[in-house]
Tab-separated table of C-alpha atoms and ligand atoms in Angstrom:
chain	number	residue	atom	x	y	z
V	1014	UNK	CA	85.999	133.479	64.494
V	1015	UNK	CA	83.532	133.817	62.238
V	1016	UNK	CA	81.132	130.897	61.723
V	1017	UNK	CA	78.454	129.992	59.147
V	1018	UNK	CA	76.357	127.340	57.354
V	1019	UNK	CA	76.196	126.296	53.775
V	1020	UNK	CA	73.804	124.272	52.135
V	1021	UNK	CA	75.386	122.208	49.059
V	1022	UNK	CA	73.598	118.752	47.388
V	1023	UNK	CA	75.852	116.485	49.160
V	1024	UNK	CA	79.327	117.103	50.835
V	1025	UNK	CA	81.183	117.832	47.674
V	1026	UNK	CA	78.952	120.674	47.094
V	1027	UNK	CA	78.879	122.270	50.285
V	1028	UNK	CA	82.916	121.905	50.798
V	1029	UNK	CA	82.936	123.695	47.665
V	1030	UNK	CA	80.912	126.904	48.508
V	1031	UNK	CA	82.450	126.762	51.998
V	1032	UNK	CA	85.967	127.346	50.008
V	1033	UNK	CA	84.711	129.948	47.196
V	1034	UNK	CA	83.040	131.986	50.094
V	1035	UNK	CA	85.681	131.695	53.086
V	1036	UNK	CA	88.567	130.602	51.327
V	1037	UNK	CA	91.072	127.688	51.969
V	1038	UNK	CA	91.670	128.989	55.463
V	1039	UNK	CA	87.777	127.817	56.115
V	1040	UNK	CA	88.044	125.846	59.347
V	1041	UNK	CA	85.033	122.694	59.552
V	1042	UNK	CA	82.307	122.848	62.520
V	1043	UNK	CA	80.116	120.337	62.026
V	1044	UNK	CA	77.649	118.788	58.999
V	1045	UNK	CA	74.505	117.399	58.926
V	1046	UNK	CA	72.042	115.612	56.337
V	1047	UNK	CA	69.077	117.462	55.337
V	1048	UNK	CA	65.582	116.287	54.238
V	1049	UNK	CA	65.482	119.737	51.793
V	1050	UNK	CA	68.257	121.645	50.804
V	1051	UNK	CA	68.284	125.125	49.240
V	1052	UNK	CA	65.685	125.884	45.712
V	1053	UNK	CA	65.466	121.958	44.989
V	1054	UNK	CA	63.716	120.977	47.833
V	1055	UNK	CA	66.244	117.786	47.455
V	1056	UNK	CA	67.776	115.699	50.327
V	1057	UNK	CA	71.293	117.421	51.011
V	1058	UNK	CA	74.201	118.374	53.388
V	1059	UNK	CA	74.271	121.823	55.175
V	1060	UNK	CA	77.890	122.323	57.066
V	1061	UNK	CA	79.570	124.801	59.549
V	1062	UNK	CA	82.235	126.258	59.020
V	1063	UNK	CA	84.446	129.280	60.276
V	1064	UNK	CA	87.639	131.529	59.367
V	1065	UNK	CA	89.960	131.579	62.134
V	1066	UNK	CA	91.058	135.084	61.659
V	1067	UNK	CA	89.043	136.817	64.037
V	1068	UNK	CA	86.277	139.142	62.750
V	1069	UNK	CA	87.644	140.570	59.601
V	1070	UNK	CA	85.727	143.313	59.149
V	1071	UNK	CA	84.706	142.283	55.312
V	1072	UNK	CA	83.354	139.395	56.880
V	1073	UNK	CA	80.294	141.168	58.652
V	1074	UNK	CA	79.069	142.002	55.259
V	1075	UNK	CA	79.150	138.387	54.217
V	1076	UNK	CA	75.800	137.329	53.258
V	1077	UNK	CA	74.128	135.410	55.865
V	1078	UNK	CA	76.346	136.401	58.385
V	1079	UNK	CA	74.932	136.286	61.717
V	1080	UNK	CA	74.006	139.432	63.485
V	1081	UNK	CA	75.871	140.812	65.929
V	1082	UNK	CA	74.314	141.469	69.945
V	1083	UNK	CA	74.868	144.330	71.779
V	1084	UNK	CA	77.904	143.153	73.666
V	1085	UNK	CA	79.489	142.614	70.349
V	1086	UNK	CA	79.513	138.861	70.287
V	1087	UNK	CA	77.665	137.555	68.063
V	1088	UNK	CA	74.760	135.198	69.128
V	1089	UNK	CA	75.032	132.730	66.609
V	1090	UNK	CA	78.712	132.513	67.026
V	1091	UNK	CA	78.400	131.405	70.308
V	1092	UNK	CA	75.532	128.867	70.064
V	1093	UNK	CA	77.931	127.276	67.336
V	1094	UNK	CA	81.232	127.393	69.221
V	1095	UNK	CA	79.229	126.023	72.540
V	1096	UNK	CA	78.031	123.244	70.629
V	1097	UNK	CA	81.102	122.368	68.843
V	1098	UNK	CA	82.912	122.165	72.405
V	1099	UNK	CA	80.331	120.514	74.380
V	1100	UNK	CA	79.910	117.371	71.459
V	1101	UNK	CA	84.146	117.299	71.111
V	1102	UNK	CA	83.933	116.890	75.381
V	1103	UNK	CA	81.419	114.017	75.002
V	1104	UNK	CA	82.934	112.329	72.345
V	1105	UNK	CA	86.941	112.769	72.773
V	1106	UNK	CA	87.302	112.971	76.665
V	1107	UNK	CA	87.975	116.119	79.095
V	1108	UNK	CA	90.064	118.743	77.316
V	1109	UNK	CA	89.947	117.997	73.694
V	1110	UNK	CA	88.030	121.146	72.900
V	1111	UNK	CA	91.457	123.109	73.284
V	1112	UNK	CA	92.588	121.200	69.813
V	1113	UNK	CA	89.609	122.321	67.999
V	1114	UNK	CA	90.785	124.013	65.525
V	1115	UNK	CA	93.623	121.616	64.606
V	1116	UNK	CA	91.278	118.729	64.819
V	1117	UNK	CA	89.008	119.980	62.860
V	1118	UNK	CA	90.800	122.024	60.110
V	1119	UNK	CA	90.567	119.348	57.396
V	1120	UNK	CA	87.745	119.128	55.179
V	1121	UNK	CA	89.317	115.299	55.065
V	1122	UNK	CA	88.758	114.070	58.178
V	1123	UNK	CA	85.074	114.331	57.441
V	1124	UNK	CA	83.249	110.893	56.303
V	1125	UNK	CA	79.901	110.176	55.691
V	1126	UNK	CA	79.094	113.295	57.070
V	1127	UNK	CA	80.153	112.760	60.035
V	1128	UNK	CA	83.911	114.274	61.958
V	1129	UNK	CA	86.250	111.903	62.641
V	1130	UNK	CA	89.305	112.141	65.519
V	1131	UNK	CA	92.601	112.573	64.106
V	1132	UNK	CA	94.873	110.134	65.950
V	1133	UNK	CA	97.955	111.249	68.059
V	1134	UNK	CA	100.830	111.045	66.550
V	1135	UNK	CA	103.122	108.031	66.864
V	1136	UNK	CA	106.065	108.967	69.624
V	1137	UNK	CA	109.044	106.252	69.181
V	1138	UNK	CA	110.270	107.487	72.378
V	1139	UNK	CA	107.522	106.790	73.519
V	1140	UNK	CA	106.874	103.629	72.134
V	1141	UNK	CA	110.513	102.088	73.174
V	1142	UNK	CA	109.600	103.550	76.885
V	1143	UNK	CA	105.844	100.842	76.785
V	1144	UNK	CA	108.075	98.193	75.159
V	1145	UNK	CA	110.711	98.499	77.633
V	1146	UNK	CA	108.269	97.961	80.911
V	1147	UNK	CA	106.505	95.535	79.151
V	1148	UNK	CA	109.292	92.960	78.784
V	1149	UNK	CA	110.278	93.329	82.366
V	1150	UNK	CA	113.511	95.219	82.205
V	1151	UNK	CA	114.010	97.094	85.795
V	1152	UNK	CA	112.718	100.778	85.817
V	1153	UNK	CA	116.339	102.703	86.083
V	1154	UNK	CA	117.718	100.228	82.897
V	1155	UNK	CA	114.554	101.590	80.892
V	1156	UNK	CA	115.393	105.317	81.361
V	1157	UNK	CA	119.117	104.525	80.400
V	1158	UNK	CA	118.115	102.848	77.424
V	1159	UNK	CA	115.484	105.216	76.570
V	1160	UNK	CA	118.145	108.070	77.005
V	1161	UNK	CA	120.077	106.199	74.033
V	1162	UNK	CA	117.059	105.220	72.220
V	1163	UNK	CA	116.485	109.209	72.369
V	1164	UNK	CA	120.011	110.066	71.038
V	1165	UNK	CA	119.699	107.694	68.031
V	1166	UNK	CA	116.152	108.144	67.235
V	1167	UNK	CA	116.567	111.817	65.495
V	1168	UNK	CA	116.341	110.641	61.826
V	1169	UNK	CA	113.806	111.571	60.136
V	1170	UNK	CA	111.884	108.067	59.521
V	1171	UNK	CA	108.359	107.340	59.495
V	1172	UNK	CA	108.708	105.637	63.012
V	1173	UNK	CA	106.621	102.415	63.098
V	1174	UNK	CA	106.577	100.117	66.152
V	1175	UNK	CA	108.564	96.897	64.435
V	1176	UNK	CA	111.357	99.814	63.748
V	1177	UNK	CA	111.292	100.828	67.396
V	1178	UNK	CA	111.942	97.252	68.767
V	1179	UNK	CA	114.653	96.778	65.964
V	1180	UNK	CA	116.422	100.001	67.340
V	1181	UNK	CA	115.747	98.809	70.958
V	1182	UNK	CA	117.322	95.733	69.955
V	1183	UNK	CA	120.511	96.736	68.623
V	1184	UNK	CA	120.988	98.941	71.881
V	1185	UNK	CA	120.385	96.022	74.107
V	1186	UNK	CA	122.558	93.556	71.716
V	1187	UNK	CA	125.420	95.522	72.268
V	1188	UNK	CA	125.629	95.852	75.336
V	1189	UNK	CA	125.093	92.291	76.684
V	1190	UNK	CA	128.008	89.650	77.233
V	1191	UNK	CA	128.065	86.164	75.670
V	1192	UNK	CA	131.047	84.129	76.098
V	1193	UNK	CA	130.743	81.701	73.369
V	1194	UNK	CA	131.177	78.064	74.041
V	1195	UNK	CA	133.084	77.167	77.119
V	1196	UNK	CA	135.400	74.233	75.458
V	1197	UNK	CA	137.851	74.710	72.554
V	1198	UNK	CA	136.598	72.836	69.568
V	1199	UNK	CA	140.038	70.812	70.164
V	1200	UNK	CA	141.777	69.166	72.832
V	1201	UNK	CA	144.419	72.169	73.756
V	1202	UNK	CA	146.092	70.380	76.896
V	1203	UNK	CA	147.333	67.374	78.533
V	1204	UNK	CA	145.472	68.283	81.740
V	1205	UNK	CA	141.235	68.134	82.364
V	1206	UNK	CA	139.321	70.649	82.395
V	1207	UNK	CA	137.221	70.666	85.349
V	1208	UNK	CA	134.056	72.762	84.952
V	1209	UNK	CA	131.855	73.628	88.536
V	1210	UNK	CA	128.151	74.443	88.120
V	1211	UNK	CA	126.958	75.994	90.578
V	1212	UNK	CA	123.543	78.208	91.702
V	1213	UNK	CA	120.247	78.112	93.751
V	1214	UNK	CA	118.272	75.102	93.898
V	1215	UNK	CA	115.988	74.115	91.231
V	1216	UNK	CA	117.154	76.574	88.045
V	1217	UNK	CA	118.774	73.823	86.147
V	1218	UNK	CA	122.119	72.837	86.891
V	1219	UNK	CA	121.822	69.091	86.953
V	1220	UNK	CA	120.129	69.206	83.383
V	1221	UNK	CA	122.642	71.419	82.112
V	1222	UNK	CA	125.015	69.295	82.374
V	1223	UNK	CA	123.352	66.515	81.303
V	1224	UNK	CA	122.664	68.561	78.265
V	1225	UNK	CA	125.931	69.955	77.542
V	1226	UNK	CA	127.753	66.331	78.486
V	1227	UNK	CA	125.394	64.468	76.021
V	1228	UNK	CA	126.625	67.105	73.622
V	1229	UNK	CA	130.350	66.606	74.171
V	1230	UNK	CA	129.986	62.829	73.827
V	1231	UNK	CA	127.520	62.331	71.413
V	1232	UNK	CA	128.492	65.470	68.868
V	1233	UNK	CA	131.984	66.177	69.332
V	1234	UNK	CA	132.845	62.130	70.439
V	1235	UNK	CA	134.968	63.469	73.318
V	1236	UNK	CA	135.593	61.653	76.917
V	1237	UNK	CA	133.168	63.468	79.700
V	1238	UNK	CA	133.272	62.493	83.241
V	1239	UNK	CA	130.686	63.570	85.758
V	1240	UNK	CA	131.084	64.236	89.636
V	1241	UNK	CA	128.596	65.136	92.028
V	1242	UNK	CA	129.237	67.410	95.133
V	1243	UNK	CA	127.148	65.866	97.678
V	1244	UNK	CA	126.803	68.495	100.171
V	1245	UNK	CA	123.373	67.869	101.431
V	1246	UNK	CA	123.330	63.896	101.062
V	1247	UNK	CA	119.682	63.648	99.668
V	1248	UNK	CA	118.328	61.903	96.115
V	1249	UNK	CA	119.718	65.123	93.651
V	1250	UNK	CA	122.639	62.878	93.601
V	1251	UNK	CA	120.680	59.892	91.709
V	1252	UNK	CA	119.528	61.938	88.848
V	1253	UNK	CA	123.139	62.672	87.720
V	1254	UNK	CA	123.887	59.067	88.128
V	1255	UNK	CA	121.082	58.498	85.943
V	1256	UNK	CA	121.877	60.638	83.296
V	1257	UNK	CA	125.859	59.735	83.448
V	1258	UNK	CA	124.357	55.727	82.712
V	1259	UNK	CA	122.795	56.571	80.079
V	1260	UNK	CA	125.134	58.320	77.929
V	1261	UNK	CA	127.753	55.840	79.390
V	1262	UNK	CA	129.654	58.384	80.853
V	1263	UNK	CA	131.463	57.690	84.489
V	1264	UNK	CA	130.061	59.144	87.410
V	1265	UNK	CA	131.834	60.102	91.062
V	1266	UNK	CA	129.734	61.069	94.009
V	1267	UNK	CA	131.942	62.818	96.492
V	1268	UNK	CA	131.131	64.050	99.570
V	1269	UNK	CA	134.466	64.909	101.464
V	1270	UNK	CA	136.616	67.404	100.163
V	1271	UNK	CA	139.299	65.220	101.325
V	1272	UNK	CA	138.215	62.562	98.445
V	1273	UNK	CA	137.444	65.025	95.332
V	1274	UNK	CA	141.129	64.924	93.955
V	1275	UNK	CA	141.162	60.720	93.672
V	1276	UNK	CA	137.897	61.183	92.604
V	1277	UNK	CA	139.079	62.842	89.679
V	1278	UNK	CA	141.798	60.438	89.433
V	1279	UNK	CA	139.664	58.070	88.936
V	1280	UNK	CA	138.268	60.160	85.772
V	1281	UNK	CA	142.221	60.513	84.085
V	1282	UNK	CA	140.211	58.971	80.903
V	1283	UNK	CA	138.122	62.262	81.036
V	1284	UNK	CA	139.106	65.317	78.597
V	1285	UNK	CA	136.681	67.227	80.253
V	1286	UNK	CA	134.799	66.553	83.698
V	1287	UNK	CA	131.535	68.405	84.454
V	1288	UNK	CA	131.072	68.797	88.683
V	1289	UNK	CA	127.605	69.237	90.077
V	1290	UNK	CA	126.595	70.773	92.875
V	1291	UNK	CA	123.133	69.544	94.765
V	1292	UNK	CA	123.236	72.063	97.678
V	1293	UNK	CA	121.008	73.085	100.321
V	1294	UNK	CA	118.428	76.345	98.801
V	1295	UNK	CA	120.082	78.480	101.614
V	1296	UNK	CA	123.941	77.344	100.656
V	1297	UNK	CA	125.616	79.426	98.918
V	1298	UNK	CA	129.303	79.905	98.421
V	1299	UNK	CA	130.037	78.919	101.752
V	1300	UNK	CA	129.110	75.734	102.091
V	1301	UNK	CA	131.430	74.638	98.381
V	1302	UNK	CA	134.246	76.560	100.088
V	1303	UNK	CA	136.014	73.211	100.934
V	1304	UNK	CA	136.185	71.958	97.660
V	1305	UNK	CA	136.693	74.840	95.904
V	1306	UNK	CA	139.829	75.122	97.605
V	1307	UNK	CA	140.836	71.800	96.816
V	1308	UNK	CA	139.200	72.061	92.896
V	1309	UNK	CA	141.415	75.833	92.350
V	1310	UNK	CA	144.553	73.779	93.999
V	1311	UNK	CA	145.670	73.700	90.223
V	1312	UNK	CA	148.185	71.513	89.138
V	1313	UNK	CA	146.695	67.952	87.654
V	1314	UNK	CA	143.619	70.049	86.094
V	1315	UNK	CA	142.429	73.094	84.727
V	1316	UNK	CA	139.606	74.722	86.867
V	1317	UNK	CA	136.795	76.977	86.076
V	1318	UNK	CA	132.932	77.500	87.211
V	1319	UNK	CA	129.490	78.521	85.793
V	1320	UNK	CA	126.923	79.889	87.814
V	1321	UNK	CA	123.297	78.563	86.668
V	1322	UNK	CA	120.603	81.235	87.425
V	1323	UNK	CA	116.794	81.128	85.195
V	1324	UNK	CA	115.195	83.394	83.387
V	1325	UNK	CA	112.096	83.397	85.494
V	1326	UNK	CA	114.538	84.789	88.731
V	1327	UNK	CA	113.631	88.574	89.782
V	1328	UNK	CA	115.801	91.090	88.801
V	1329	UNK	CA	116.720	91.582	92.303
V	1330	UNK	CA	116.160	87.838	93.095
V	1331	UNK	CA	119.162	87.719	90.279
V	1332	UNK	CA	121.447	90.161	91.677
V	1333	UNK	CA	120.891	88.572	95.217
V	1334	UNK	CA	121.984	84.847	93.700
V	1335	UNK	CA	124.946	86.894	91.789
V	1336	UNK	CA	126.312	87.997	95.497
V	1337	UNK	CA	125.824	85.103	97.148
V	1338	UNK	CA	127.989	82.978	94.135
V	1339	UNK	CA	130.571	86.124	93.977
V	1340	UNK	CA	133.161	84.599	96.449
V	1341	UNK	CA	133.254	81.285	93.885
V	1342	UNK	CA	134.616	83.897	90.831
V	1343	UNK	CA	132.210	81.967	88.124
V	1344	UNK	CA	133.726	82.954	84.799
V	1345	UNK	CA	130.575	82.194	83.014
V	1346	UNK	CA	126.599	82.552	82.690
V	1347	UNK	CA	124.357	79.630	81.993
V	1348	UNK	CA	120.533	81.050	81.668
V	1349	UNK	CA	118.244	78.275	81.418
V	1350	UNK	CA	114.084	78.671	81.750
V	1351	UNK	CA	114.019	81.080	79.334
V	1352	UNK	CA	111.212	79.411	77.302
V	1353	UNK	CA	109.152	80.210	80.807
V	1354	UNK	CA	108.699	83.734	81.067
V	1355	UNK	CA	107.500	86.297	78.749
V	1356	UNK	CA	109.539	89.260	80.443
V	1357	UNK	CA	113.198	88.328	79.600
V	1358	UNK	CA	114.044	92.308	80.558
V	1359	UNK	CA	114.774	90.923	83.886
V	1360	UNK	CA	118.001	89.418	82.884
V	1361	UNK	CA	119.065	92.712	81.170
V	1362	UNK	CA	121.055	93.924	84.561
V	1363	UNK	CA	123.178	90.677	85.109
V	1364	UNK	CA	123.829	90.156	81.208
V	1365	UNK	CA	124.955	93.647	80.785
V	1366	UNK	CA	126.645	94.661	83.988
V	1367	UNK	CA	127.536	91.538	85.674
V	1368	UNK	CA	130.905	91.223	83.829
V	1369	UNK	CA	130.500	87.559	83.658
V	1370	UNK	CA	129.815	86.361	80.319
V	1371	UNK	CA	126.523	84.369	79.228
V	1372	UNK	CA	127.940	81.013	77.385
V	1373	UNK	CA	124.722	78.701	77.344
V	1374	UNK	CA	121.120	79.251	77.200
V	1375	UNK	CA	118.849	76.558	78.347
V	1376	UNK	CA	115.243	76.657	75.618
V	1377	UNK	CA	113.433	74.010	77.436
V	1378	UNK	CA	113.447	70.363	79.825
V	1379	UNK	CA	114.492	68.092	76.853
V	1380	UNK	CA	117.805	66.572	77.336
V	1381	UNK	CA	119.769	66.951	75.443
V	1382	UNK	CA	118.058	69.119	72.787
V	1383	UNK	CA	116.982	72.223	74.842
V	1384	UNK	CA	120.038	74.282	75.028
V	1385	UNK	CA	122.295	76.425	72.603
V	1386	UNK	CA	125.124	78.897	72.590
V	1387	UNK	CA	124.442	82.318	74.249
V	1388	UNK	CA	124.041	84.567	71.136
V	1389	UNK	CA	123.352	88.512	71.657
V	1390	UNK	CA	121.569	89.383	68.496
V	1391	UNK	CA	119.148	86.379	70.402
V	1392	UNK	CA	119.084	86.942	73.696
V	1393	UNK	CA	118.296	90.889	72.713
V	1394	UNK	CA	115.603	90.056	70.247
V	1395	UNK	CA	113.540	87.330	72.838
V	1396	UNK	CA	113.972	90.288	75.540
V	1397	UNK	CA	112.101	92.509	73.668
V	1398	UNK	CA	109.679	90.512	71.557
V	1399	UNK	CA	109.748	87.632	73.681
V	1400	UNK	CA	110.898	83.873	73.068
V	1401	UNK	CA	109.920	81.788	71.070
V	1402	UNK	CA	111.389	78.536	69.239
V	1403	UNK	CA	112.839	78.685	66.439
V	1404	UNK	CA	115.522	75.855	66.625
V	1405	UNK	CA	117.712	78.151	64.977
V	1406	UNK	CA	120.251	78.725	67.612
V	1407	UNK	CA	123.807	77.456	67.479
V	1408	UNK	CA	124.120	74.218	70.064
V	1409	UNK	CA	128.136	73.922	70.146
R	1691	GDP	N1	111.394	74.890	81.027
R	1691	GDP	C1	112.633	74.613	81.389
R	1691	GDP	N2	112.843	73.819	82.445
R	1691	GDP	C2	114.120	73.537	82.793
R	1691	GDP	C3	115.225	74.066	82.092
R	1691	GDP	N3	116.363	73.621	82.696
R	1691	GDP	C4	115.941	72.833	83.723
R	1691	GDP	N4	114.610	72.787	83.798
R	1691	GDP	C5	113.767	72.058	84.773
R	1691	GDP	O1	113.966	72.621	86.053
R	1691	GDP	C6	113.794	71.637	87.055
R	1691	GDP	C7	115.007	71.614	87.981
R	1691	GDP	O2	116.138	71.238	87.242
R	1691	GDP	P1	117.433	70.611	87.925
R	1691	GDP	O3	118.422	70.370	86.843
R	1691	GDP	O4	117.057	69.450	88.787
R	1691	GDP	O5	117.869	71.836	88.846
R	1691	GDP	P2	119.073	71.905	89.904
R	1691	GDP	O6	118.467	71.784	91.266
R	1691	GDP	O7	119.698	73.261	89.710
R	1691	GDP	O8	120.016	70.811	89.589
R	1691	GDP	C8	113.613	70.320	86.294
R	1691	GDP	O9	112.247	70.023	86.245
R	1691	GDP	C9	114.130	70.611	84.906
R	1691	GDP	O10	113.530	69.824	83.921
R	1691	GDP	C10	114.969	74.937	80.962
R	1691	GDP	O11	115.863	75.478	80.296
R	1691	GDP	N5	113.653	75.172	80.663
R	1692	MG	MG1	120.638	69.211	90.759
């Protein structure tokens, strides 16, 4: 390379005798303000440059050119180039120097005399890869969606980071499974239909179906019974009561297999009856295996269950819950909590894989406002931007 300094009244000046004399493939060094410049004696600019072609031999009769030491390097040269590296070291971290000549090849990254970092480019991949492990989706979910992100990310687009969540959005969308609402929008049979929550302790069951029951009676005007599986004989059953007073709506405590089916009876006014569960934390299946036998009996009712995880459950934590409910054959997802975490990525697994369909999503504690339909386009937006209320979402 050959390197040397021009003088010029201010940068304009000096850019332009750097191009007449070294031509457009003039690479930029550095520039500094001057208290005198050239004949004038006037305050100026005086900047380094250099051609990247190395040593053209017209260029050693350049005037000013610096002279050349007996090794053949020249001296000058080298004080330049050591300069340039040592300042790019200090001010651009470890290893920068290497991109010298890219950084510094435009005349326009110079401002106010002073060189300016070019940025990195923007990687989408790259991008969708941060976004992924920031919202909480499980490490071997965020290379298989990155692999797809990768396949569909060849256009040609000026890749901004609202365009790589919409992209990572439709990719997640379509590959989670909603159910839709869990009840006809008319009465299709003679018989009940007997719904079973179940899940851990604590994620929401109880006020699910407080919420979904105050939205059968009070939206659609249709009869909803309540009963309440008391396997573990301790207050959870008085909150249902509660809520089953106040909407007016009959409630059965059972707590012997043997009495669920007149229990039920006693509900014949019902069009749909909504069963709760209040189980021990460790139960699981297991402990609901006597009256699931006696609620999939058929016959006098049709039977189906929901299992009831929350958002703010572990991925694993989810898939653990999901085994422990498998024996029960839940045909449906509710999700409630999700207004409680900002890392929704954890439900990714279980929404996409689980083959049981997500029909409710539980927004919040308010009965009976905080829930609405399970929606994709939804629940793949709030996993990767995060939540957030809207009241937009469909509630029946
Ligand atoms: N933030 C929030 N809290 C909820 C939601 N659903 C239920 N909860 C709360 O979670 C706690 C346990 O709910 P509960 O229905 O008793 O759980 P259960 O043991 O499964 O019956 C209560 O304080 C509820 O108000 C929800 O969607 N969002
Ligand atoms: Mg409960």
């Amino acid at each position: 390379m050959m390197i040397k300094s021009f003088e010029g009244g201010d940068m304009n000046d000096a850019l332009r005798k750097v191009k007449k004399e070294l031509g457009p493939d003039a690479v930029i060094l550095s520039s500094r303000k001057t208290e005198r410049s050239g004949s004038s004696g006037t305050p100026g600019v005086v900047v380094t440059a250099g051609l990247p072609q190395m040593d053209p031999p017209w260029a050693r009769d350049l005037p000013g050119a610096p002279e050349e030491a007996p090794d053949g390097v020249r001296l000058s040269e080298m004080d330049a180039l050591r300069e340039v590296i040592a300042r790019m070291e200090r001010e651009w971290g470890p290893g920068s120097s290497r991109e010298i000549q890219g950084l510094l090849a435009r005349a326009g990254h110079l401002s106010g005399g002073l060189l300016s970092p070019a940025l990195p480019p923007f990687d989408p991949v790259e991008e969708a890869r941060k976004i992924l492990a920031a919202s909480g989706f499980p490490e071997e979910e965020q290379e298989d969606l990155v692999e797809a992100f990768r396949l569909l990310s060849y256009q040609p687009v000026d890749w901004s980071s609202p365009q790589v969540q919409s992209l990572l959005q439709f990719l997640v969308a379509q590959k989670l499974d909603v159910a839709g609402s869990l009840f006809s929008g008319e009465r299709t049979s003679d018989r009940p239909q007997v719904i079973l929550f179940v899940g851990p302790t604590g994620v929401g069951k109880t006020t699910t179906i407080a919420k979904i029951a105050a939205m059968l009676v009070a939206r659609q005007r249709r009869p909803v019974g309540l009963v309440n599986l008391d396997t573990y004989r301790i207050g959870a059953v008085e909150q249902l009561r509660i809520y089953g007073d106040l909407m007016g709506v009959p409630v059965e405590v059972v707590s012997s297999p043997s009495r669920l089916s007149g229990a039920i009876g006693h509900l014949r006014e019902s069009e749909i009856i909504l069963v709760d569960s209040a189980g021990r934390s460790e139960g699981g299946a297991d402990e609901l295996a006597p009256f699931l036998s006696v609620l999939g009996s058929g016959g006098a009712w049709e039977f189906k269950s929901v299992l009831v995880v929350s958002a703010t459950q572990k991925s694993d934590d989810l898939n653990r819950t999901l085994h422990r409910f498998a024996k029960i054959r839940p045909e449906a997802l509710v999700v409630t909590k999700v207004d409680e975490t900002g890392s929704l990525g954890s439900l990714y697994p279980l929404l996409a894989h689980s083959r049981i369909p997500a029909a409710y999503v539980g927004t919040g504690q308010k009965v009976p406002e905080d829930i609405e339909l399970a929606h994709g386009g939804r629940l793949a937006q709030w996993m990767i931007e995060g939540w957030s209320r809207d009241g937009s979402g469909v509630r029946t």
